[in-house]
């Protein structure tokens, strides 16, 4: 396959890879695709995509090569045997920071520039500018700057640093915060689950509004961490919050709900209070979990 300089190659046509392909094709980009299971690529031919017979030939077709595969191991498997010299490799496969750093070194040994990406979106948000999706990037700044317009097509690109591990680290930090929020949502609905007089659909806007209002606490935590003063601008102190925990635990008991989603965090709050930090809020918990 002949190399072209303005097109791009996409390896991986799962749910996310297919959404990326549609976005680039809709924006008029020349796209070469490859997928392990070839049938998944066929639907894109009618939209103008070129199907490469092998991953190596797909890599040879364009300077810019994007991978969106299951995991880091599948990236290694797919690119094994491809000539990466002179390529700009952008890996949108979710992985850990250490995997991203190792993949960056691996790409450099093969003569490629490397950018790791963390997609903060689900497939239907890709290519929909108003959906609020963004993609975190870290690694080669030159690669990012040169391909910024192309990278901006699926979702807003956010560059977070030369350290190739930073995109994955930001990604996982955001997903971890989301996981805690999902735990809270699950517990809240469980409390109401057996109440005939409370409709989940009526409660949902109240819950979403409350969580939205509470997210500004992230700024307060950041300010305390950067100043080193965990008592700065405290509005609800730990001593008061631990008292409130008792009410939450009693209510869970009354409603026949296990408190297992809440207790890990509450236990840490109690430990911090017992250590004498009742005039802080919950920022000190961060120090307790650092190993
Ligand atoms: N889908 C989502 O909501 C999330 C949103 C945030 C980012 N993730 C990450 O994106 C990567 C790809 O996710 P996906 O949704 O496209 O995943 P699948 O639909 O499961 O497709 C997986 C593709 O990977 C290919 N593949 C798997 N193993 C291998 C292998 N050993 N060698 C070559 N290719 C492999 C698979 O091929 P096939 O099964 O069709 O042959 C698919 O193309 C992922 O890192 C998410 O965490 C998505």
XYZ file of C-alpha atoms and ligand atoms in Angstrom:
339
model
C 0.000 0.000 0.000
C 1.353 3.438 -0.930
C 2.118 5.882 1.885
C 0.103 9.089 2.012
C 1.101 11.959 4.254
C -2.236 13.545 5.187
C -4.349 10.464 5.898
C -4.284 8.296 8.958
C -4.420 4.653 9.930
C -6.663 3.206 12.615
C -6.018 -0.229 14.092
C -8.966 -1.656 16.018
C -12.626 -1.458 15.110
C -14.384 -2.387 18.313
C -17.166 -0.161 19.642
C -14.804 2.756 20.250
C -12.611 2.225 17.190
C -15.691 2.177 14.938
C -16.952 5.435 16.467
C -13.530 7.036 15.865
C -13.519 5.786 12.264
C -16.965 7.278 11.577
C -15.877 10.627 13.018
C -12.713 10.853 10.891
C -14.531 9.739 7.738
C -17.354 12.223 8.343
C -14.730 14.970 8.689
C -13.289 14.023 5.289
C -10.087 12.331 6.411
C -8.507 9.600 4.288
C -8.658 6.623 6.595
C -6.982 3.232 6.352
C -8.321 0.670 8.803
C -7.395 -2.781 10.012
C -9.156 -5.065 12.469
C -8.222 -8.550 13.670
C -11.689 -9.796 12.701
C -11.935 -8.431 9.129
C -15.757 -8.456 8.932
C -15.985 -5.449 11.243
C -14.207 -3.229 8.697
C -16.615 -3.933 5.830
C -19.316 -1.496 6.972
C -16.763 1.339 6.702
C -15.882 0.743 3.063
C -19.105 2.387 1.871
C -18.107 5.442 3.883
C -14.761 5.689 2.075
C -12.370 3.793 4.358
C -9.611 1.679 2.852
C -9.129 -1.743 4.406
C -5.545 -2.912 4.797
C -4.992 -6.665 4.520
C -2.626 -6.710 7.514
C -1.696 -4.503 10.439
C 1.806 -4.073 8.982
C 0.368 -2.809 5.689
C -2.002 -0.482 7.516
C 0.968 0.981 9.408
C 2.876 1.396 6.141
C -0.007 3.389 4.613
C 0.225 6.520 6.773
C 2.603 8.398 9.005
C -0.105 8.872 11.664
C -1.128 5.529 13.159
C -3.834 5.298 15.853
C -4.425 2.160 17.905
C -7.700 1.587 19.756
C -7.518 -1.994 20.950
C -8.623 -4.025 23.930
C -5.512 -3.665 26.079
C -1.781 -3.041 26.015
C -0.972 -6.683 25.209
C -3.140 -6.528 22.074
C -1.274 -3.365 20.978
C 2.042 -5.222 21.247
C 0.636 -8.226 19.369
C -0.879 -6.101 16.612
C 2.214 -3.983 15.999
C 4.640 -6.887 16.206
C 6.160 -7.135 12.727
C 5.077 -3.652 11.595
C 7.805 -1.191 10.608
C 7.289 1.777 12.913
C 10.315 3.789 11.806
C 9.218 7.364 11.058
C 5.632 6.724 12.231
C 3.642 8.861 14.669
C 1.961 6.350 16.951
C -1.055 7.473 18.993
C -2.304 4.815 21.378
C -5.911 5.306 22.496
C -6.045 1.932 24.235
C -6.775 2.171 27.958
C -3.849 1.117 30.125
C -1.868 1.986 33.223
C 0.730 4.783 33.428
C 3.552 2.201 33.601
C 2.239 0.458 30.480
C 2.127 3.782 28.628
C 5.702 4.642 29.639
C 6.934 1.204 28.581
C 5.050 1.503 25.277
C 6.653 4.932 24.680
C 10.143 3.451 25.191
C 9.187 0.506 22.957
C 8.020 2.898 20.191
C 11.177 5.036 20.508
C 13.369 1.916 20.088
C 11.521 1.318 16.812
C 12.012 4.887 15.574
C 8.455 6.157 16.175
C 7.221 9.229 17.988
C 4.610 8.307 20.607
C 1.557 9.818 22.213
C -0.640 7.987 24.684
C -4.326 8.871 24.964
C -7.137 8.371 27.427
C -10.625 8.674 25.975
C -13.034 10.350 28.385
C -16.174 9.392 26.489
C -18.382 6.512 25.496
C -18.762 5.715 21.772
C -21.984 7.728 21.121
C -20.209 10.901 22.344
C -17.441 10.614 19.744
C -17.609 13.258 17.008
C -20.430 15.085 18.791
C -18.809 18.386 19.743
C -21.491 19.398 22.271
C -21.326 16.028 24.105
C -18.549 17.238 26.421
C -16.188 14.400 25.526
C -12.443 14.916 25.675
C -9.316 12.886 25.061
C -6.277 13.208 27.317
C -2.892 13.035 25.599
C 0.666 12.753 26.904
C 4.026 12.050 25.321
C 5.559 13.776 22.304
C 4.491 17.433 22.272
C 5.671 17.792 18.668
C 3.478 14.902 17.560
C 0.505 16.401 19.406
C 1.008 19.861 17.886
C 1.479 18.546 14.346
C -1.638 16.353 14.403
C -3.775 18.472 16.714
C -6.478 19.199 14.091
C -6.871 15.507 13.263
C -6.883 14.538 16.953
C -9.569 17.164 17.615
C -12.068 15.466 15.283
C -13.345 12.701 17.634
C -13.289 14.816 20.823
C -11.631 17.854 22.367
C -7.895 17.074 22.800
C -6.270 17.908 26.159
C -2.479 17.628 26.387
C -1.301 16.844 29.932
C 2.484 16.496 29.629
C 5.589 15.003 28.040
C 5.552 12.052 30.474
C 3.788 9.375 28.414
C 2.178 7.986 31.589
C 0.293 11.181 32.444
C -2.709 10.663 30.147
C -3.355 7.233 31.682
C -2.816 8.616 35.182
C -5.318 11.445 34.646
C -7.726 9.000 32.983
C -7.609 6.531 35.882
C -7.847 9.314 38.483
C -11.034 10.586 36.822
C -12.464 7.072 36.491
C -11.646 6.365 40.147
C -13.535 9.482 41.258
C -16.436 8.399 39.067
C -16.413 4.958 40.686
C -16.786 6.522 44.137
C -19.677 8.597 42.811
C -21.369 5.494 41.377
C -21.030 3.810 44.785
C -22.751 6.774 46.427
C -25.543 6.765 43.845
C -26.102 3.033 44.340
C -26.327 3.458 48.124
C -28.727 6.404 47.829
C -31.128 4.478 45.572
C -30.861 1.407 47.834
C -32.053 3.504 50.795
C -35.217 4.421 48.864
C -35.691 1.141 47.030
C -38.453 -0.336 49.177
C -40.342 2.934 49.697
C -43.565 2.872 47.704
C -43.960 6.632 48.099
C -40.656 7.663 46.508
C -40.162 7.259 42.787
C -36.565 6.755 41.590
C -37.321 8.960 38.588
C -38.522 11.795 40.795
C -35.515 11.428 43.096
C -32.955 11.351 40.246
C -32.958 15.107 39.434
C -32.559 15.925 43.131
C -29.640 13.513 43.390
C -27.945 14.772 40.223
C -28.367 18.400 41.314
C -26.927 17.681 44.759
C -23.901 15.845 43.366
C -23.292 18.667 40.892
C -23.396 21.237 43.703
C -20.950 19.180 45.773
C -18.338 18.752 43.026
C -16.920 22.223 43.750
C -15.311 20.607 46.824
C -12.574 19.412 44.435
C -11.294 23.008 44.223
C -11.171 23.333 48.015
C -9.275 20.056 48.337
C -6.778 21.156 45.669
C -6.254 24.468 47.457
C -5.632 22.720 50.788
C -3.203 20.236 49.205
C -1.211 22.980 47.498
C -1.094 25.205 50.599
C -0.406 22.299 52.949
C -3.037 23.753 55.310
C -5.920 21.278 55.526
C -7.911 23.593 57.815
C -8.077 26.338 55.175
C -11.649 27.403 54.280
C -13.185 24.405 56.017
C -16.960 24.742 56.043
C -17.900 21.327 57.449
C -15.243 19.923 59.735
C -14.333 16.293 60.235
C -15.666 16.144 63.810
C -19.103 17.216 62.579
C -19.009 14.917 59.551
C -18.130 11.859 61.627
C -21.190 12.621 63.793
C -23.227 12.699 60.565
C -21.800 9.339 59.554
C -23.503 7.767 62.563
C -26.876 9.017 61.293
C -26.161 7.660 57.820
C -25.224 4.263 59.247
C -28.319 4.126 61.484
C -30.541 5.058 58.543
C -28.996 2.307 56.411
C -29.756 -0.140 59.239
C -33.369 1.101 59.508
C -33.861 0.774 55.743
C -32.348 -2.730 55.618
C -29.380 -1.633 53.493
C -25.805 -2.807 53.940
C -23.423 0.100 54.551
C -20.528 -1.678 52.826
C -20.241 0.967 50.108
C -19.825 3.708 52.718
C -17.775 2.207 55.528
C -14.283 2.159 53.943
C -14.291 5.943 53.619
C -16.020 6.495 56.950
C -13.438 4.320 58.721
C -10.647 6.504 57.340
C -12.488 9.655 58.442
C -12.723 8.229 61.979
C -9.014 7.354 61.979
C -8.088 10.884 60.961
C -10.369 12.306 63.656
C -8.822 9.981 66.247
C -5.387 11.284 65.174
C -6.533 14.746 66.285
C -7.541 16.422 63.025
C -11.186 17.214 63.765
C -10.856 20.803 62.525
C -9.969 19.677 58.972
C -12.410 18.326 56.407
C -11.703 15.101 54.495
C -8.446 16.138 52.754
C -6.342 14.407 55.448
C -7.760 11.043 54.341
C -5.496 11.363 51.283
C -2.425 11.201 53.530
C -3.792 8.100 55.241
C -4.103 6.111 52.018
C -0.707 7.077 50.545
C 1.533 4.018 50.885
N -16.208 1.540 24.788
C -16.097 2.397 25.798
O -17.072 2.880 26.338
C -14.747 2.784 26.366
C -14.643 4.253 26.632
C -13.303 4.692 27.157
C -12.151 4.087 26.359
N -12.345 2.685 26.143
C -11.158 1.969 25.689
O -11.030 1.940 24.272
C -10.388 0.730 23.877
C -11.236 0.001 22.850
O -12.504 -0.178 23.417
P -13.709 -0.765 22.565
O -14.961 -0.291 23.205
O -13.528 -0.504 21.138
O -13.514 -2.326 22.875
P -14.121 -3.578 22.113
O -15.405 -3.243 21.473
O -14.071 -4.698 23.078
O -13.057 -3.845 20.941
C -11.755 -4.346 21.198
C -10.926 -4.238 19.977
O -9.629 -4.818 20.239
C -9.395 -5.865 19.264
N -8.577 -6.880 19.875
C -8.765 -7.516 21.055
N -7.746 -8.362 21.291
C -6.915 -8.288 20.233
C -5.676 -8.917 19.899
N -5.117 -9.788 20.711
N -5.091 -8.552 18.731
C -5.653 -7.658 17.897
N -6.829 -7.023 18.146
C -7.437 -7.328 19.319
C -10.774 -6.338 18.888
O -10.665 -7.022 17.673
P -11.783 -8.134 17.227
O -12.245 -8.819 18.509
O -12.882 -7.380 16.551
O -11.059 -9.041 16.334
C -11.518 -5.007 18.780
O -11.182 -4.349 17.591
C -10.191 -0.106 25.150
O -8.879 0.019 25.616
C -11.180 0.515 26.122
O -10.790 0.384 27.473
C -13.592 2.324 25.510
